[in-house]
Tab-separated table of C-alpha atoms in Angstrom:
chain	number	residue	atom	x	y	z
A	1	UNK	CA	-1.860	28.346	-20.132
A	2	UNK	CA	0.072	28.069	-16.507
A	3	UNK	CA	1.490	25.717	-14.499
A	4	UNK	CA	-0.812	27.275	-11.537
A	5	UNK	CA	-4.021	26.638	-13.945
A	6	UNK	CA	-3.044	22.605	-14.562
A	7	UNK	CA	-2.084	22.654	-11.115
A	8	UNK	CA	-5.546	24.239	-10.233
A	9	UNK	CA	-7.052	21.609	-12.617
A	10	UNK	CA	-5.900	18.628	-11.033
A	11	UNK	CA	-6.681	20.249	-7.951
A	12	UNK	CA	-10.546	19.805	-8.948
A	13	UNK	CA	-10.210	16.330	-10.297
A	14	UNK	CA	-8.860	15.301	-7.123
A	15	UNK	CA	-11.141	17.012	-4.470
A	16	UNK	CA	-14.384	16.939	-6.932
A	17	UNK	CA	-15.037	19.806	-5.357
A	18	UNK	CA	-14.175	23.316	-5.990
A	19	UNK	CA	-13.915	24.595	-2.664
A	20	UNK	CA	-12.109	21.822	-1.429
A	21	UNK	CA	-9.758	21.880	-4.358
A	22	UNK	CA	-9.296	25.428	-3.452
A	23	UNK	CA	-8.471	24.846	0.734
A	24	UNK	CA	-6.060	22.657	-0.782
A	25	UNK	CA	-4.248	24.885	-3.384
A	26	UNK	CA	-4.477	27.942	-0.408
A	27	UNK	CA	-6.344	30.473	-2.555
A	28	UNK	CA	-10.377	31.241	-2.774
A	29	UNK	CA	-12.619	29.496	-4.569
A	30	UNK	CA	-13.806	32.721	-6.943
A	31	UNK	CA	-9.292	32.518	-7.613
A	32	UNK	CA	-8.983	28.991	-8.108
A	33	UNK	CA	-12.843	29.177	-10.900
A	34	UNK	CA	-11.462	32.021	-12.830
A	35	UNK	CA	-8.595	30.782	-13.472
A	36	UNK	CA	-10.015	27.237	-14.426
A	37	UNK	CA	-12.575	29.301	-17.062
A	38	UNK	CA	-9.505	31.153	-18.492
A	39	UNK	CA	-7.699	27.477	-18.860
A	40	UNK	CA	-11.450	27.006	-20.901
A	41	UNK	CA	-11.675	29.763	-22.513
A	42	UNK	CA	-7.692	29.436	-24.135
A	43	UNK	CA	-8.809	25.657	-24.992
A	44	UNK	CA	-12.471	26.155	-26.035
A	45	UNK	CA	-13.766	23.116	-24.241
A	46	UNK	CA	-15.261	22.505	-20.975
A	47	UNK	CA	-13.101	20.636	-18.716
A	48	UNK	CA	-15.834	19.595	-16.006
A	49	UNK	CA	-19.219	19.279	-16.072
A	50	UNK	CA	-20.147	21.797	-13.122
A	51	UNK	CA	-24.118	20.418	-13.155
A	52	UNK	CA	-23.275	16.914	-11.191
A	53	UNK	CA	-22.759	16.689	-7.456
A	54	UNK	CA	-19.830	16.176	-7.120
A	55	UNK	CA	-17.996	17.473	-10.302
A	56	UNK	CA	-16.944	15.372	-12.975
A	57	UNK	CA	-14.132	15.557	-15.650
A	58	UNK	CA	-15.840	15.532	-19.083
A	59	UNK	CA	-14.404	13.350	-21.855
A	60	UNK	CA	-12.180	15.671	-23.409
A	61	UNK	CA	-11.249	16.798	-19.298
A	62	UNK	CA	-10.116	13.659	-18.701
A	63	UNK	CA	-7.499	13.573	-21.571
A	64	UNK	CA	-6.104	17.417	-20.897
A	65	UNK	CA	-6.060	16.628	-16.901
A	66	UNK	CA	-3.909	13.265	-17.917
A	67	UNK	CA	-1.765	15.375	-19.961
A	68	UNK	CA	-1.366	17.968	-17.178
A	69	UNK	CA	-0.307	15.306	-15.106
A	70	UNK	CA	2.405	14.510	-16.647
A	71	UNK	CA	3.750	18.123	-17.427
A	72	UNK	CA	3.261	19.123	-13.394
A	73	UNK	CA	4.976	16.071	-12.539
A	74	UNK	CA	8.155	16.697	-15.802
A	75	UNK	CA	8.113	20.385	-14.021
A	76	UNK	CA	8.801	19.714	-10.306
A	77	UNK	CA	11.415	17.166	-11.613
A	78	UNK	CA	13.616	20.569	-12.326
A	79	UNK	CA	13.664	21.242	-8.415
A	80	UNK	CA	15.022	17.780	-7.851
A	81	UNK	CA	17.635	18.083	-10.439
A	82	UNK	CA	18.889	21.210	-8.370
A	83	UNK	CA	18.206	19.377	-4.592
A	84	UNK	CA	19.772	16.396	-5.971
A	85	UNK	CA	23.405	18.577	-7.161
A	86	UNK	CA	23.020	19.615	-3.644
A	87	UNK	CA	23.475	16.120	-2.358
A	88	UNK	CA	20.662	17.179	-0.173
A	89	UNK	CA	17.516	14.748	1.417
A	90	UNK	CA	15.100	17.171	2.991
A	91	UNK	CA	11.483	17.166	2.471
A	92	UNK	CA	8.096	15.416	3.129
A	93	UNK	CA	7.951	11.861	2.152
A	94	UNK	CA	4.100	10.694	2.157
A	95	UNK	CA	3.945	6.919	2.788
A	96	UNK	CA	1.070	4.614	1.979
A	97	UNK	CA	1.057	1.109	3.883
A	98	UNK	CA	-1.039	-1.821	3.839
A	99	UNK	CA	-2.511	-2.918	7.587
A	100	UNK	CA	-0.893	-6.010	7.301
A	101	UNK	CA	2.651	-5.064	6.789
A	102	UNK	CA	2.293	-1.451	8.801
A	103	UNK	CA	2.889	-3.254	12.665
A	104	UNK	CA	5.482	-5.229	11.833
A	105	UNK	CA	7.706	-4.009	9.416
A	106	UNK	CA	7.531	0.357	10.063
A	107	UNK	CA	8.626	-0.340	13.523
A	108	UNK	CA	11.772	-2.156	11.815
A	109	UNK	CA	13.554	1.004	9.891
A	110	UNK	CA	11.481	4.435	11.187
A	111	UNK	CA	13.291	5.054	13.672
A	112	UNK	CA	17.063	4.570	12.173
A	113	UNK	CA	15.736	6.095	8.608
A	114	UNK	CA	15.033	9.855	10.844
A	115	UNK	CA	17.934	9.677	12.909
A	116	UNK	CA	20.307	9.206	8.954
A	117	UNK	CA	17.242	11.768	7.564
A	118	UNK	CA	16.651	14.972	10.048
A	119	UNK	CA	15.621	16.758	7.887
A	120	UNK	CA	13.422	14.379	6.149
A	121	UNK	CA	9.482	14.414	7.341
A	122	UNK	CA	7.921	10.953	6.929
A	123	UNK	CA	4.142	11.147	6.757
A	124	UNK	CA	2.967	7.422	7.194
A	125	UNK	CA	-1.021	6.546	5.827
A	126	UNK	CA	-2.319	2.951	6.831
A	127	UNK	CA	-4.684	1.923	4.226
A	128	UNK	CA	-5.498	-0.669	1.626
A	129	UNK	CA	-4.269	-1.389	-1.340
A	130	UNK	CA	-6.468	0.222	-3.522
A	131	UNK	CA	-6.757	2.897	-1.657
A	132	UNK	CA	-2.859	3.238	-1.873
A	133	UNK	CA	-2.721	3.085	-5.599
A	134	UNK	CA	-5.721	5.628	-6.220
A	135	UNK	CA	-3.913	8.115	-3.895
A	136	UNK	CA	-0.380	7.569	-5.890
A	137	UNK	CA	-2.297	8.006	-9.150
A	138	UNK	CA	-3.593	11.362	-7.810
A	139	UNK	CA	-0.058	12.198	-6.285
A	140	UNK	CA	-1.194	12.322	-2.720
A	141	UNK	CA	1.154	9.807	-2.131
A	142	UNK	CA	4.708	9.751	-3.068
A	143	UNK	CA	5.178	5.846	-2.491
A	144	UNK	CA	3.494	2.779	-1.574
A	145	UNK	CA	4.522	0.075	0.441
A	146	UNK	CA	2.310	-2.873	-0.118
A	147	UNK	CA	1.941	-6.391	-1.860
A	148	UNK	CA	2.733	-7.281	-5.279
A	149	UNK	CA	2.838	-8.431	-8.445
A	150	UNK	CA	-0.559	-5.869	-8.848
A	151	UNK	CA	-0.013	-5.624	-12.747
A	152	UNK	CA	-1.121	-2.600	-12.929
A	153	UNK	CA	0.609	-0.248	-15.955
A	154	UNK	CA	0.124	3.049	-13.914
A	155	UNK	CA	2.749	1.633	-11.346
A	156	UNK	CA	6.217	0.676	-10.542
A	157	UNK	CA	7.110	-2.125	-8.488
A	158	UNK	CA	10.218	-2.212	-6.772
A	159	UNK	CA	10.785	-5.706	-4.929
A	160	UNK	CA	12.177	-5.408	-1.599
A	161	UNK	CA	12.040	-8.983	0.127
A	162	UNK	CA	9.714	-11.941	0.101
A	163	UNK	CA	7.989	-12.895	3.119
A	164	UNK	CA	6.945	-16.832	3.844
A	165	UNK	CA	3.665	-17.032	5.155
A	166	UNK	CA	3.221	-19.304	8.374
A	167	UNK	CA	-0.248	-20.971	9.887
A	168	UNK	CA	-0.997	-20.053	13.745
A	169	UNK	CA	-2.623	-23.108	15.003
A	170	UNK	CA	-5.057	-24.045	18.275
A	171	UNK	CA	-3.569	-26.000	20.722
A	172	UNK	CA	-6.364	-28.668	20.140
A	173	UNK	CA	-6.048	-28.851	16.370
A	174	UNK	CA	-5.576	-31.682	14.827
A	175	UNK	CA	-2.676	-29.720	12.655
A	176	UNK	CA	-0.840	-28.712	15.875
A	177	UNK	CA	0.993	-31.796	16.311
A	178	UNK	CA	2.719	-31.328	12.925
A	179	UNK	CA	5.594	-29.018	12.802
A	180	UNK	CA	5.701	-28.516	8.842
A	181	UNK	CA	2.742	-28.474	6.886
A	182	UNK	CA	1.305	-28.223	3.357
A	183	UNK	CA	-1.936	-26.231	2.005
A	184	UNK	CA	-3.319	-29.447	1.203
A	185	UNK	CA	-4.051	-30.135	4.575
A	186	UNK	CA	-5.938	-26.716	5.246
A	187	UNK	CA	-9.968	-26.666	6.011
A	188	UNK	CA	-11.210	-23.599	4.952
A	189	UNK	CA	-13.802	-24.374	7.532
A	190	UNK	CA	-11.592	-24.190	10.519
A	191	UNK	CA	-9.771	-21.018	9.042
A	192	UNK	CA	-10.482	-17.414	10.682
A	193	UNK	CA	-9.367	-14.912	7.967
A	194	UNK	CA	-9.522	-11.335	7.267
A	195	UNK	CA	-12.223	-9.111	5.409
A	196	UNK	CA	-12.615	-8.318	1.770
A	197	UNK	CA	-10.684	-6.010	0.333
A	198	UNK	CA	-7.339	-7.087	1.928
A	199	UNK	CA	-5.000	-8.376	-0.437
A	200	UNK	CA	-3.762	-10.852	2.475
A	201	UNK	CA	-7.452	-12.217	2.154
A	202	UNK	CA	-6.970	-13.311	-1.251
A	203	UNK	CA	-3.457	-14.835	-0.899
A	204	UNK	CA	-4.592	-16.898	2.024
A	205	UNK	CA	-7.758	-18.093	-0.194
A	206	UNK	CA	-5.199	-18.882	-3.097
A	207	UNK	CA	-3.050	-21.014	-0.738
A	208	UNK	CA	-5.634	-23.125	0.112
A	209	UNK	CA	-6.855	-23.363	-3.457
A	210	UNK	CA	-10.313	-22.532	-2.638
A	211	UNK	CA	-12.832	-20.818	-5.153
A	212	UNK	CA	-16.190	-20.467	-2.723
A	213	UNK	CA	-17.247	-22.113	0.683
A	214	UNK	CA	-17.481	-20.727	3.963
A	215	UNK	CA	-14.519	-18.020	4.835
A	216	UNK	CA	-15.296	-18.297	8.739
A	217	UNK	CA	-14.802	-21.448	10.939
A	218	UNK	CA	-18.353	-22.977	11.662
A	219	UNK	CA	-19.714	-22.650	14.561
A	220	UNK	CA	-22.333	-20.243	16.425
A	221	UNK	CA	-19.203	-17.057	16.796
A	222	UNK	CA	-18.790	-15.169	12.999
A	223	UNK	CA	-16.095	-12.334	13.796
A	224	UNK	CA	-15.212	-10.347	10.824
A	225	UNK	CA	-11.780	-8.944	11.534
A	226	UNK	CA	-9.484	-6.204	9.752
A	227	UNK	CA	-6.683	-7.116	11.727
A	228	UNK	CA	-4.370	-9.975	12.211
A	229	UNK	CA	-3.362	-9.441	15.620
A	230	UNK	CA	-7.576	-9.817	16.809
A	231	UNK	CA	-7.559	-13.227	14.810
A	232	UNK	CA	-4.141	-14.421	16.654
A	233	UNK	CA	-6.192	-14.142	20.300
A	234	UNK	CA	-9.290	-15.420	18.450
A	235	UNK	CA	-7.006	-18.827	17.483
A	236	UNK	CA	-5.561	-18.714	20.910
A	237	UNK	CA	-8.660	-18.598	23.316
A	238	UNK	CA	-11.169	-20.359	20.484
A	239	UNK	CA	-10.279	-22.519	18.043
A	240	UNK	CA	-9.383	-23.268	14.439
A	241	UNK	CA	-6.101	-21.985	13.108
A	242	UNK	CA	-5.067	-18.902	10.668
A	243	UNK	CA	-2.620	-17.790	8.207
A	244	UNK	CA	0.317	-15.238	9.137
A	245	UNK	CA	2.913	-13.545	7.394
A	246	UNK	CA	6.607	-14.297	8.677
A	247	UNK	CA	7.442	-10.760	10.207
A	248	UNK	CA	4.207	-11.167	12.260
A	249	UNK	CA	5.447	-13.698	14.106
A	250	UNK	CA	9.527	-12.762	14.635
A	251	UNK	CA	8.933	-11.613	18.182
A	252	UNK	CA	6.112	-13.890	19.437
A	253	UNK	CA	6.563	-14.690	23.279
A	254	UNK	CA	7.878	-17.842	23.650
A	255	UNK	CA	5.141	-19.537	25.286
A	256	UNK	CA	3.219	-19.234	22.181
A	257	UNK	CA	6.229	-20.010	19.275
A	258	UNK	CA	4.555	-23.569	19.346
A	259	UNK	CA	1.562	-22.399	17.836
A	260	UNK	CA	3.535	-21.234	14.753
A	261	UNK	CA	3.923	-23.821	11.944
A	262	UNK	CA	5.740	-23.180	8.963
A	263	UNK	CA	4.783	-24.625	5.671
A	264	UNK	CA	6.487	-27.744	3.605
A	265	UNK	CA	8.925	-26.486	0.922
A	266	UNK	CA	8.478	-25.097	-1.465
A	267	UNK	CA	6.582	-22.258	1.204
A	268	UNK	CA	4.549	-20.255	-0.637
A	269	UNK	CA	5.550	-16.589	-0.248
A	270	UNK	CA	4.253	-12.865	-0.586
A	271	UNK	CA	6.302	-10.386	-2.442
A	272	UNK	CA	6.641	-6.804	-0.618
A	273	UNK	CA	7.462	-3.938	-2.726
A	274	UNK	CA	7.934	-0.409	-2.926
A	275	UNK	CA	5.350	0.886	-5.149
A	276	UNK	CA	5.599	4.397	-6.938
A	277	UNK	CA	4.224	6.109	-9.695
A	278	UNK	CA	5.627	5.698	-13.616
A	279	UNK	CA	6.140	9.049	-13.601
A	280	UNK	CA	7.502	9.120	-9.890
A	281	UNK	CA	8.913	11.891	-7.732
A	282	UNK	CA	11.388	12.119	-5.051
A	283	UNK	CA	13.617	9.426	-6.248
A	284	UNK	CA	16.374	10.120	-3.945
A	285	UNK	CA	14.553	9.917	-1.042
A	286	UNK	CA	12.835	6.688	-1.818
A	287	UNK	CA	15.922	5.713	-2.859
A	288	UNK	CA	17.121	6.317	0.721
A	289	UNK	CA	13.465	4.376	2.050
A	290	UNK	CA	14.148	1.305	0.033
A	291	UNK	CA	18.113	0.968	0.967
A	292	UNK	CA	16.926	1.755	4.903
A	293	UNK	CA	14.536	-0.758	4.726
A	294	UNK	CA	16.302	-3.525	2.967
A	295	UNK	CA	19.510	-2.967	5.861
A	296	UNK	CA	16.385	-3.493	8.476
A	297	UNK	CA	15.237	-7.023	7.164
A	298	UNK	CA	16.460	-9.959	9.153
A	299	UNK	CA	19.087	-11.512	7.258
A	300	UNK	CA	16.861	-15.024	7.034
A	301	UNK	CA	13.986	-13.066	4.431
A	302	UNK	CA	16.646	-10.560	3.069
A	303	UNK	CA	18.482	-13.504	1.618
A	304	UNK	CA	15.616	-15.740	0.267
A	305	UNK	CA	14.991	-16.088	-2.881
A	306	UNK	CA	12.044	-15.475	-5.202
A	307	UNK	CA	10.254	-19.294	-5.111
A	308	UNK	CA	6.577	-19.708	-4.942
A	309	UNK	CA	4.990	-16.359	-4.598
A	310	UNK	CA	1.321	-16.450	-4.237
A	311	UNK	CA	-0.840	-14.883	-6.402
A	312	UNK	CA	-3.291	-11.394	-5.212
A	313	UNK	CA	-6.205	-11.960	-7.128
C-alpha cells in the first residue's frame, strides 16, 4: 500500500470517474486502474463497484477511502511542518464563497492580502453553501468563507465578524417613513427574496418568523433572483421592500441611503466565518486570510458583539 494508490483512490471517489480521476492525478487511466486493483488485491475487497454509471464506493470502500483521507491529509502535514520552519507563505490557497458575501466583502482584503502574500496564489470559487462544504470534504477546497453556525461535525468554524442585516424599502411603502424597524412589522407578501438553496433565504424567512405563505410580493411580476443586487433595482423601480446584509449597503450612493432601514435593537445578525476542514491544511496561510480579513472590516461590525444571530435552517 502507497500514498500514490490512496491518493489514486480518492482520486476516483471524487471524479466518479476513472478517466477523470486520472486527468486529474496526470497519469493514464490503464496507470491510475492498475494501481487501484493492486490497492484490491493487497486488501482483498473491492473498493468500487465498477458496474454503475458513474462509479460508486462500495460499503467497505467507503470506510478505507475515509481512512485514506485522513492519512493523505496527516502526510502532506510533514511539508508544512518544513514550509512553516521556513517562515515561508507561498502556495495556492483555493477559496470557496457564498454569492452573498463574495461582492462585498472579497473586494475589502484581496487586494492588500497579495500585495503582504506575492507569492501566495488565491483561487476564489463563488458558490453555495453546500456546494462549499462538499468540495472541503473532498479537499478541493482549502477553506470556506460562508455563513454559520452550520453544525456540521465534518467542519470547523472560525468566527470572523457578525453582520446586522438591514431592510431596503420602496419609496411608497408604508415602512419607509420609519427609520428603525422590527420583524414584526414585515409582510412576507410585500418581500422580494432570493431562491432556495441560499442560506440568506432562510435567515430572511427566520426573521420574519414565517413557516409557509407566499415568498414573492403579489402581484402579476414573479422574478426569481440569485442575486441581491437584481432585487435592490427590483425594490427601487417596483415595489415592496427586501432584506440586506450590512456590508451590502456600506457604499450605497447617497441618493438612495434613505431607502436603508436598520432594524430595532436587539438587530438580528448573521455570523460570517471561516470554514475549514477538521482535519485542515494550510493553516498558516489561512491563518494569514483570517487576520487580513478581520484588519479589512470596518471598525463598526469588527467591534460588535455576538447578540441575536439568526438561525440557517
Amino acid at each position: 500500500m502507497t500514498l500514490v494508490q490512496l491518493e489514486y483512490l480518492l482520486a476516483v471517489d471524487t471524479h466518479r470517474h476513472f478517466a477523470t480521476a486520472a486527468d486529474h492525478c496526470f497519469v493514464t487511466q490503464p496507470t491510475l486502474s492498475m494501481q487501484l486493483q493492486k490497492l484490491e488485491e493487497e486488501l482483498g475487497v473491492q473498493l468500487f463497484d465498477r458496474s454503475r454509471v458513474p462509479v460508486r464506493p462500495t460499503e467497505i470502500g467507503k470506510e478505507v477511502i475515509a481512512q485514506a483521507r485522513l492519512v493523505v491529509a496527516e502526510s502532506k502535514k510533514i511539508k508544512e511542518i518544513v514550509q512553516s520552519q521556513k517562515q515561508e507563505l507561498s502556495g495556492e490557497l483555493r477559496v470557496g464563497i457564498i454569492p452573498t458575501l463574495a461582492p462585498y466583502l472579497i473586494p475589502l482584503f484581496v487586494t492588500s492580502f497579495m500585495e503582504k502574500y506575492p507569492d501566495v496564489r488565491l483561487v476564489v470559487q463563488e458558490l453555495l453553501t453546500e456546494e462549499i462544504v462538499q468540495k472541503l470534504n473532498y479537499e478541493l477546497l482549502d477553506v470556506g468563507l460562508l455563513v454559520t453556525p452550520l453544525e456540521d461535525k465534518s467542519i470547523k468554524e472560525l468566527p470572523l465578524f457578525y453582520e446586522a442585516f438591514v431592510a431596503y424599502i420602496n419609496p411608497a411603502h408604508p415602512l419607509a417613513s420609519s427609520r428603525a424597524i422590527s420583524p414584526e412589522q414585515l409582510d412576507l407578501d410585500e418581500l422580494w427574496v432570493l431562491n432556495e438553496g441560499h442560506c440568506f433565504r432562510s435567515q430572511v424567512l427566520n426573521i420574519c418568523n414565517r413557516g409557509g405563505g407566499s415568498t414573492t410580493p403579489s402581484g402579476h411580476f414573479d422574478y426569481k433572483s440569485g442575486s441581491l443586487e437584481t432585487l435592490k433595482r427590483i425594490v427601487e423601480t417596483q415595489r415592496g421592500l427586501t432584506l440586506l446584509p450590512e456590508l451590502s449597503v456600506l457604499d450605497i450612493p447617497k441618493e438612495k441611503q434613505s431607502l436603508v432601514h436598520t432594524f430595532q435593537e436587539p438587530q438580528p445578525l448573521r455570523e460570517v466565518s471561516l470554514v475549514v476542514h477538521r482535519s485542515f491544511l494550510k493553516k498558516k496561510l489561512i491563518e494569514a486570510l483570517q487576520q487580513e480579513i478581520i484588519n479589512c472590516i470596518p471598525e463598526s461590525i469588527k467591534n460588535r458583539d455576538k447578540a441575536k444571530v439568526v438561525a440557517i435552517k
